[in-house]
PDB file of C-alpha atoms and ligand atoms in Angstrom:
ATOM      1  CA  MET I  29    -234.598 -49.531 -61.827  1.00  0.00           C
ATOM      2  CA  SER I  30    -235.913 -50.540 -65.410  1.00  0.00           C
ATOM      3  CA  ALA I  31    -235.999 -48.647 -68.442  1.00  0.00           C
ATOM      4  CA  VAL I  32    -235.956 -48.948 -72.220  1.00  0.00           C
ATOM      5  CA  ILE I  33    -232.972 -47.236 -73.802  1.00  0.00           C
ATOM      6  CA  ALA I  34    -233.292 -46.844 -77.598  1.00  0.00           C
ATOM      7  CA  ILE I  35    -229.582 -46.225 -79.407  1.00  0.00           C
ATOM      8  CA  ASP I  36    -229.884 -45.388 -83.187  1.00  0.00           C
ATOM      9  CA  GLY I  37    -227.018 -44.289 -85.361  1.00  0.00           C
ATOM     10  CA  THR I  38    -224.881 -44.551 -88.493  1.00  0.00           C
ATOM     11  CA  PHE I  39    -222.578 -47.659 -89.415  1.00  0.00           C
ATOM     12  CA  ALA I  40    -219.481 -47.569 -87.172  1.00  0.00           C
ATOM     13  CA  SER I  41    -220.723 -44.463 -84.905  1.00  0.00           C
ATOM     14  CA  GLY I  42    -219.806 -46.521 -81.763  1.00  0.00           C
ATOM     15  CA  LYS I  43    -223.523 -47.165 -80.984  1.00  0.00           C
ATOM     16  CA  GLY I  44    -223.106 -50.808 -80.508  1.00  0.00           C
ATOM     17  CA  THR I  45    -220.123 -50.394 -78.076  1.00  0.00           C
ATOM     18  CA  VAL I  46    -222.081 -47.626 -76.186  1.00  0.00           C
ATOM     19  CA  GLY I  47    -225.139 -49.797 -76.247  1.00  0.00           C
ATOM     20  CA  LYS I  48    -223.535 -52.881 -74.595  1.00  0.00           C
ATOM     21  CA  ARG I  49    -221.731 -50.850 -72.153  1.00  0.00           C
ATOM     22  CA  VAL I  50    -224.541 -48.882 -71.100  1.00  0.00           C
ATOM     23  CA  ALA I  51    -226.486 -52.148 -70.681  1.00  0.00           C
ATOM     24  CA  GLU I  52    -223.762 -53.523 -68.613  1.00  0.00           C
ATOM     25  CA  HIS I  53    -223.830 -50.237 -66.384  1.00  0.00           C
ATOM     26  CA  TYR I  54    -227.631 -50.653 -65.697  1.00  0.00           C
ATOM     27  CA  GLY I  55    -227.725 -54.241 -65.555  1.00  0.00           C
ATOM     28  CA  PHE I  56    -230.241 -54.343 -68.582  1.00  0.00           C
ATOM     29  CA  GLY I  57    -230.684 -56.763 -71.263  1.00  0.00           C
ATOM     30  CA  TYR I  58    -228.758 -55.853 -74.640  1.00  0.00           C
ATOM     31  CA  LEU I  59    -229.750 -56.388 -78.332  1.00  0.00           C
ATOM     32  CA  ASP I  60    -227.927 -55.434 -81.231  1.00  0.00           C
ATOM     33  CA  THR I  61    -230.777 -55.460 -83.963  1.00  0.00           C
ATOM     34  CA  GLY I  62    -228.209 -55.098 -86.736  1.00  0.00           C
ATOM     35  CA  LYS I  63    -227.850 -58.644 -86.076  1.00  0.00           C
ATOM     36  CA  LEU I  64    -231.131 -59.855 -86.993  1.00  0.00           C
ATOM     37  CA  TYR I  65    -230.690 -58.043 -90.327  1.00  0.00           C
ATOM     38  CA  ARG I  66    -227.274 -59.412 -90.794  1.00  0.00           C
ATOM     39  CA  ALA I  67    -228.795 -63.095 -89.738  1.00  0.00           C
ATOM     40  CA  VAL I  68    -231.205 -62.628 -92.349  1.00  0.00           C
ATOM     41  CA  ALA I  69    -228.641 -61.581 -95.161  1.00  0.00           C
ATOM     42  CA  HIS I  70    -226.292 -64.353 -94.329  1.00  0.00           C
ATOM     43  CA  ALA I  71    -228.921 -66.975 -94.656  1.00  0.00           C
ATOM     44  CA  MET I  72    -229.796 -65.479 -98.098  1.00  0.00           C
ATOM     45  CA  LEU I  73    -226.166 -65.385 -99.242  1.00  0.00           C
ATOM     46  CA  THR I  74    -225.724 -68.955 -97.952  1.00  0.00           C
ATOM     47  CA  ALA I  75    -228.633 -69.957-100.099  1.00  0.00           C
ATOM     48  CA  GLY I  76    -227.519 -68.197-103.009  1.00  0.00           C
ATOM     49  CA  ALA I  77    -230.823 -66.062-102.913  1.00  0.00           C
ATOM     50  CA  ASP I  78    -231.430 -62.910-104.883  1.00  0.00           C
ATOM     51  CA  LEU I  79    -231.193 -59.952-102.037  1.00  0.00           C
ATOM     52  CA  THR I  80    -233.964 -58.040-104.099  1.00  0.00           C
ATOM     53  CA  ASP I  81    -236.462 -60.813-103.558  1.00  0.00           C
ATOM     54  CA  ALA I  82    -238.473 -59.558-100.743  1.00  0.00           C
ATOM     55  CA  GLY I  83    -240.695 -62.673-100.421  1.00  0.00           C
ATOM     56  CA  GLN I  84    -237.609 -64.939 -99.848  1.00  0.00           C
ATOM     57  CA  ALA I  85    -235.959 -62.469 -97.631  1.00  0.00           C
ATOM     58  CA  ALA I  86    -239.103 -62.377 -95.483  1.00  0.00           C
ATOM     59  CA  GLU I  87    -239.355 -65.935 -95.277  1.00  0.00           C
ATOM     60  CA  ALA I  88    -235.705 -66.310 -93.970  1.00  0.00           C
ATOM     61  CA  ALA I  89    -236.607 -63.578 -91.305  1.00  0.00           C
ATOM     62  CA  LYS I  90    -239.743 -65.404 -90.287  1.00  0.00           C
ATOM     63  CA  THR I  91    -237.723 -68.437 -89.744  1.00  0.00           C
ATOM     64  CA  LEU I  92    -234.713 -66.955 -88.167  1.00  0.00           C
ATOM     65  CA  ASP I  93    -233.163 -68.991 -85.422  1.00  0.00           C
ATOM     66  CA  PRO I  94    -232.221 -66.600 -82.475  1.00  0.00           C
ATOM     67  CA  LYS I  95    -229.148 -68.956 -82.000  1.00  0.00           C
ATOM     68  CA  SER I  96    -227.787 -67.922 -85.211  1.00  0.00           C
ATOM     69  CA  LEU I  97    -227.081 -64.439 -83.853  1.00  0.00           C
ATOM     70  CA  SER I  98    -223.975 -65.523 -82.363  1.00  0.00           C
ATOM     71  CA  ASN I  99    -222.554 -66.615 -85.695  1.00  0.00           C
ATOM     72  CA  PRO I 100    -219.163 -64.867 -86.129  1.00  0.00           C
ATOM     73  CA  ALA I 101    -219.476 -64.827 -89.890  1.00  0.00           C
ATOM     74  CA  LEU I 102    -222.299 -62.083 -89.535  1.00  0.00           C
ATOM     75  CA  LYS I 103    -219.514 -59.486 -88.421  1.00  0.00           C
ATOM     76  CA  SER I 104    -217.982 -59.338 -92.203  1.00  0.00           C
ATOM     77  CA  GLY I 105    -218.154 -56.455 -94.370  1.00  0.00           C
ATOM     78  CA  ASP I 106    -220.023 -58.174 -97.007  1.00  0.00           C
ATOM     79  CA  VAL I 107    -222.860 -59.888 -94.737  1.00  0.00           C
ATOM     80  CA  GLY I 108    -223.230 -56.098 -93.422  1.00  0.00           C
ATOM     81  CA  ALA I 109    -223.646 -54.724 -96.941  1.00  0.00           C
ATOM     82  CA  ALA I 110    -226.225 -57.446 -97.825  1.00  0.00           C
ATOM     83  CA  ALA I 111    -227.963 -56.680 -94.466  1.00  0.00           C
ATOM     84  CA  SER I 112    -228.591 -53.217 -95.592  1.00  0.00           C
ATOM     85  CA  LYS I 113    -229.950 -54.459 -99.081  1.00  0.00           C
ATOM     86  CA  ILE I 114    -232.397 -56.802 -97.653  1.00  0.00           C
ATOM     87  CA  ALA I 115    -233.346 -54.210 -94.845  1.00  0.00           C
ATOM     88  CA  VAL I 116    -235.025 -52.197 -97.361  1.00  0.00           C
ATOM     89  CA  HIS I 117    -237.906 -55.045 -97.758  1.00  0.00           C
ATOM     90  CA  THR I 118    -241.011 -53.824 -95.933  1.00  0.00           C
ATOM     91  CA  PRO I 119    -242.054 -57.710 -95.168  1.00  0.00           C
ATOM     92  CA  VAL I 120    -238.600 -58.163 -93.599  1.00  0.00           C
ATOM     93  CA  ARG I 121    -239.076 -55.525 -91.214  1.00  0.00           C
ATOM     94  CA  ALA I 122    -242.326 -56.706 -90.187  1.00  0.00           C
ATOM     95  CA  ALA I 123    -241.082 -60.097 -89.738  1.00  0.00           C
ATOM     96  CA  LEU I 124    -238.620 -58.808 -87.166  1.00  0.00           C
ATOM     97  CA  LEU I 125    -240.799 -56.424 -85.246  1.00  0.00           C
ATOM     98  CA  LYS I 126    -242.174 -58.673 -82.653  1.00  0.00           C
ATOM     99  CA  PHE I 127    -238.970 -60.321 -81.621  1.00  0.00           C
ATOM    100  CA  GLN I 128    -237.609 -56.685 -80.844  1.00  0.00           C
ATOM    101  CA  ARG I 129    -240.689 -55.518 -79.278  1.00  0.00           C
ATOM    102  CA  ASP I 130    -240.647 -58.756 -77.023  1.00  0.00           C
ATOM    103  CA  PHE I 131    -237.130 -58.104 -75.926  1.00  0.00           C
ATOM    104  CA  ALA I 132    -238.002 -54.302 -75.264  1.00  0.00           C
ATOM    105  CA  SER I 133    -240.724 -55.214 -72.975  1.00  0.00           C
ATOM    106  CA  ALA I 134    -238.981 -58.116 -71.055  1.00  0.00           C
ATOM    107  CA  PRO I 135    -238.845 -57.230 -67.382  1.00  0.00           C
ATOM    108  CA  GLY I 136    -235.679 -55.833 -65.943  1.00  0.00           C
ATOM    109  CA  GLY I 137    -234.821 -53.065 -68.693  1.00  0.00           C
ATOM    110  CA  ALA I 138    -233.424 -53.294 -72.061  1.00  0.00           C
ATOM    111  CA  VAL I 139    -230.952 -51.332 -74.616  1.00  0.00           C
ATOM    112  CA  LEU I 140    -231.746 -51.762 -78.191  1.00  0.00           C
ATOM    113  CA  ASP I 141    -229.242 -50.369 -80.905  1.00  0.00           C
ATOM    114  CA  GLY I 142    -230.048 -50.135 -84.626  1.00  0.00           C
ATOM    115  CA  ARG I 143    -231.527 -47.692 -87.280  1.00  0.00           C
ATOM    116  CA  ASP I 144    -235.083 -47.279 -86.156  1.00  0.00           C
ATOM    117  CA  ILE I 145    -235.256 -48.087 -82.547  1.00  0.00           C
ATOM    118  CA  GLY I 146    -236.532 -44.735 -81.293  1.00  0.00           C
ATOM    119  CA  THR I 147    -238.533 -43.760 -84.333  1.00  0.00           C
ATOM    120  CA  VAL I 148    -240.581 -47.328 -85.146  1.00  0.00           C
ATOM    121  CA  ILE I 149    -239.637 -50.375 -82.684  1.00  0.00           C
ATOM    122  CA  CYS I 150    -239.647 -48.474 -79.212  1.00  0.00           C
ATOM    123  CA  PRO I 151    -241.212 -44.962 -80.041  1.00  0.00           C
ATOM    124  CA  ASP I 152    -242.121 -44.714 -76.213  1.00  0.00           C
ATOM    125  CA  ALA I 153    -238.586 -45.529 -75.134  1.00  0.00           C
ATOM    126  CA  ASP I 154    -237.528 -43.801 -71.628  1.00  0.00           C
ATOM    127  CA  VAL I 155    -234.337 -42.669 -73.494  1.00  0.00           C
ATOM    128  CA  LYS I 156    -233.454 -42.126 -76.875  1.00  0.00           C
ATOM    129  CA  LEU I 157    -229.861 -41.556 -78.236  1.00  0.00           C
ATOM    130  CA  TYR I 158    -228.559 -41.159 -81.639  1.00  0.00           C
ATOM    131  CA  VAL I 159    -225.136 -41.657 -82.280  1.00  0.00           C
ATOM    132  CA  ASP I 160    -222.842 -40.356 -84.922  1.00  0.00           C
ATOM    133  CA  ALA I 161    -219.369 -39.546 -86.078  1.00  0.00           C
ATOM    134  CA  ARG I 162    -217.480 -37.991 -88.895  1.00  0.00           C
ATOM    135  CA  PRO I 163    -217.433 -40.379 -91.783  1.00  0.00           C
ATOM    136  CA  LEU I 164    -213.601 -40.631 -92.110  1.00  0.00           C
ATOM    137  CA  VAL I 165    -213.595 -41.349 -88.405  1.00  0.00           C
ATOM    138  CA  ARG I 166    -216.014 -44.027 -88.645  1.00  0.00           C
ATOM    139  CA  ALA I 167    -214.400 -45.695 -91.754  1.00  0.00           C
ATOM    140  CA  GLU I 168    -211.248 -45.739 -89.967  1.00  0.00           C
ATOM    141  CA  ARG I 169    -212.926 -47.523 -86.983  1.00  0.00           C
ATOM    142  CA  ARG I 170    -214.650 -50.203 -89.111  1.00  0.00           C
ATOM    143  CA  PHE I 171    -211.579 -50.593 -91.089  1.00  0.00           C
ATOM    144  CA  LYS I 172    -209.468 -51.430 -87.782  1.00  0.00           C
ATOM    145  CA  GLU I 173    -212.250 -53.700 -86.837  1.00  0.00           C
ATOM    146  CA  LEU I 174    -212.475 -55.577 -89.796  1.00  0.00           C
ATOM    147  CA  SER I 175    -208.795 -56.075 -90.160  1.00  0.00           C
ATOM    148  CA  GLY I 176    -208.702 -57.375 -86.535  1.00  0.00           C
ATOM    149  CA  TYR I 177    -211.016 -60.059 -87.773  1.00  0.00           C
ATOM    150  CA  GLY I 178    -208.390 -60.884 -90.537  1.00  0.00           C
ATOM    151  CA  GLU I 179    -210.651 -59.547 -93.361  1.00  0.00           C
ATOM    152  CA  ASP I 180    -208.743 -58.491 -96.483  1.00  0.00           C
ATOM    153  CA  THR I 181    -209.929 -54.911 -97.256  1.00  0.00           C
ATOM    154  CA  SER I 182    -208.605 -51.293 -97.627  1.00  0.00           C
ATOM    155  CA  LEU I 183    -209.587 -47.890 -96.027  1.00  0.00           C
ATOM    156  CA  ASP I 184    -210.900 -46.869 -99.288  1.00  0.00           C
ATOM    157  CA  THR I 185    -213.135 -49.796 -99.712  1.00  0.00           C
ATOM    158  CA  VAL I 186    -214.614 -49.454 -96.232  1.00  0.00           C
ATOM    159  CA  PHE I 187    -215.158 -45.572 -96.930  1.00  0.00           C
ATOM    160  CA  ALA I 188    -216.923 -46.343-100.276  1.00  0.00           C
ATOM    161  CA  GLN I 189    -219.085 -48.837 -98.553  1.00  0.00           C
ATOM    162  CA  LEU I 190    -219.883 -46.369 -95.713  1.00  0.00           C
ATOM    163  CA  ARG I 191    -221.121 -43.880 -98.131  1.00  0.00           C
ATOM    164  CA  GLU I 192    -223.138 -46.235 -99.903  1.00  0.00           C
ATOM    165  CA  ARG I 193    -224.586 -47.998 -96.537  1.00  0.00           C
ATOM    166  CA  ASP I 194    -225.265 -44.286 -95.085  1.00  0.00           C
ATOM    167  CA  HIS I 195    -227.157 -43.389 -98.260  1.00  0.00           C
ATOM    168  CA  ARG I 196    -229.221 -46.414 -98.460  1.00  0.00           C
ATOM    169  CA  ASP I 197    -230.031 -46.663 -94.882  1.00  0.00           C
ATOM    170  CA  LYS I 198    -231.113 -42.899 -94.930  1.00  0.00           C
ATOM    171  CA  SER I 199    -232.972 -42.774 -97.993  1.00  0.00           C
ATOM    172  CA  ARG I 200    -235.064 -46.011 -97.990  1.00  0.00           C
ATOM    173  CA  ALA I 201    -238.784 -45.631 -97.752  1.00  0.00           C
ATOM    174  CA  GLN I 202    -239.503 -47.909 -94.929  1.00  0.00           C
ATOM    175  CA  ALA I 203    -237.778 -47.075 -91.248  1.00  0.00           C
ATOM    176  CA  PRO I 204    -235.231 -44.730 -92.815  1.00  0.00           C
ATOM    177  CA  LEU I 205    -232.219 -43.910 -90.397  1.00  0.00           C
ATOM    178  CA  LYS I 206    -232.806 -40.615 -88.604  1.00  0.00           C
ATOM    179  CA  ALA I 207    -232.750 -39.227 -85.280  1.00  0.00           C
ATOM    180  CA  ALA I 208    -236.052 -39.402 -83.354  1.00  0.00           C
ATOM    181  CA  ASP I 209    -237.336 -35.875 -82.684  1.00  0.00           C
ATOM    182  CA  ASP I 210    -236.720 -36.625 -78.926  1.00  0.00           C
ATOM    183  CA  ALA I 211    -233.436 -38.367 -79.380  1.00  0.00           C
ATOM    184  CA  HIS I 212    -230.349 -36.942 -77.509  1.00  0.00           C
ATOM    185  CA  LEU I 213    -227.388 -36.479 -79.897  1.00  0.00           C
ATOM    186  CA  LEU I 214    -224.097 -38.132 -79.125  1.00  0.00           C
ATOM    187  CA  ASP I 215    -221.200 -37.218 -81.755  1.00  0.00           C
ATOM    188  CA  THR I 216    -218.241 -39.697 -80.738  1.00  0.00           C
ATOM    189  CA  SER I 217    -215.754 -38.506 -83.374  1.00  0.00           C
ATOM    190  CA  ASP I 218    -213.484 -36.981 -80.838  1.00  0.00           C
ATOM    191  CA  LEU I 219    -214.364 -39.284 -77.908  1.00  0.00           C
ATOM    192  CA  ASP I 220    -212.456 -42.589 -76.708  1.00  0.00           C
ATOM    193  CA  ILE I 221    -214.709 -45.564 -75.762  1.00  0.00           C
ATOM    194  CA  GLU I 222    -214.559 -44.783 -72.081  1.00  0.00           C
ATOM    195  CA  THR I 223    -215.634 -41.111 -72.666  1.00  0.00           C
ATOM    196  CA  ALA I 224    -218.525 -41.907 -75.098  1.00  0.00           C
ATOM    197  CA  VAL I 225    -219.877 -44.531 -72.441  1.00  0.00           C
ATOM    198  CA  ASN I 226    -219.778 -41.913 -69.571  1.00  0.00           C
ATOM    199  CA  ALA I 227    -221.290 -39.291 -71.833  1.00  0.00           C
ATOM    200  CA  ALA I 228    -224.297 -41.573 -72.664  1.00  0.00           C
ATOM    201  CA  VAL I 229    -224.741 -42.625 -68.862  1.00  0.00           C
ATOM    202  CA  ALA I 230    -224.833 -38.950 -68.005  1.00  0.00           C
ATOM    203  CA  ILE I 231    -227.528 -38.168 -70.587  1.00  0.00           C
ATOM    204  CA  ILE I 232    -229.567 -41.249 -69.827  1.00  0.00           C
ATOM    205  CA  ASP I 233    -229.216 -40.463 -65.930  1.00  0.00           C
ATOM    206  CA  ALA I 234    -230.326 -36.936 -66.449  1.00  0.00           C
ATOM    207  CA  VAL I 235    -233.395 -38.083 -68.385  1.00  0.00           C
ATOM    208  CA  LEU I 236    -234.265 -40.607 -66.061  1.00  0.00           C
ATOM    209  CA  ALA I 237    -233.982 -38.413 -63.066  1.00  0.00           C
ATOM    210  CA  ARG I 238    -236.694 -36.256 -64.332  1.00  0.00           C
TER     211      ARG I 238
HETATM  212  O1  LIG Z  14    -225.646 -52.157 -87.408  1.00  0.00           O
HETATM  213  P1  LIG Z  14    -225.276 -53.099 -88.471  1.00  0.00           P
HETATM  214  O2  LIG Z  14    -223.982 -52.548 -89.278  1.00  0.00           O
HETATM  215  O3  LIG Z  14    -224.863 -54.265 -87.991  1.00  0.00           O
HETATM  216  O4  LIG Z  14    -226.549 -53.170 -89.409  1.00  0.00           O
HETATM  217  C1  LIG Z  14    -226.685 -53.931 -90.645  1.00  0.00           C
HETATM  218  C2  LIG Z  14    -227.472 -53.488 -91.458  1.00  0.00           C
HETATM  219  O5  LIG Z  14    -228.902 -53.621 -91.054  1.00  0.00           O
HETATM  220  C3  LIG Z  14    -227.964 -51.685 -91.572  1.00  0.00           C
HETATM  221  O6  LIG Z  14    -227.112 -51.073 -92.658  1.00  0.00           O
HETATM  222  C4  LIG Z  14    -229.209 -51.506 -91.847  1.00  0.00           C
HETATM  223  O7  LIG Z  14    -229.434 -51.376 -93.152  1.00  0.00           O
HETATM  224  C5  LIG Z  14    -229.806 -52.631 -91.249  1.00  0.00           C
HETATM  225  N1  LIG Z  14    -230.575 -52.394 -89.929  1.00  0.00           N
HETATM  226  C6  LIG Z  14    -231.881 -51.673 -89.845  1.00  0.00           C
HETATM  227  N2  LIG Z  14    -232.399 -51.608 -88.829  1.00  0.00           N
HETATM  228  C7  LIG Z  14    -232.069 -51.870 -87.705  1.00  0.00           C
HETATM  229  C8  LIG Z  14    -230.501 -52.431 -87.649  1.00  0.00           C
HETATM  230  C9  LIG Z  14    -230.020 -52.819 -88.846  1.00  0.00           C
HETATM  231  O8  LIG Z  14    -232.285 -51.507 -91.157  1.00  0.00           O
HETATM  232  N3  LIG Z  14    -232.782 -51.631 -86.433  1.00  0.00           N
END
């Protein structure tokens, strides 16, 4: 079986964990597209560049080395916040489009997670999921995760960053975060990982069986 599964959702909604596990379940490739934006942001921060400089950010996107996607530094809260700032630039998004579409069309099936997969990158995906959870639940999850990486932060800080990130991602002019009209909603607020993955697989199986 081969299919393209598009997973979008908010910061710390569980979309990454669900995406990875769903890909394993079906034996499909998995791409966390947030890492592309994080890698561009990391290159900009390392160069001491101005994140509002669309031209320089686009250049960093065009010259992105896929090997840099495994850099653990991309996981930090600061890089995530910077990613959402460079993600507003249209030329940055354009430069990252082909890599994502090529990944989606590779043989063997693909799961991509991000903010605009079902709406812009793969509008014809076989199945679309939109994953969300209550803001405080998401902040608690991300706080735990960042603390686990040894990052010195607080729940209040993470909650404030989440509010800011949600707002920026949903209100930007280009490819704003929103559920595609044909997306299936999955609220993970009261679900553990196992239950959330099972719920996603049940939705996907039902859609693919049609
Ligand atoms: O998912 P993650 O937190 O790693 O994404 C970091 C940022 O990258 C998001 O807040 C968003 O602004 C941007 N992004 C995007 N489109 C995607 C994936 C991520 O704009 N498909």
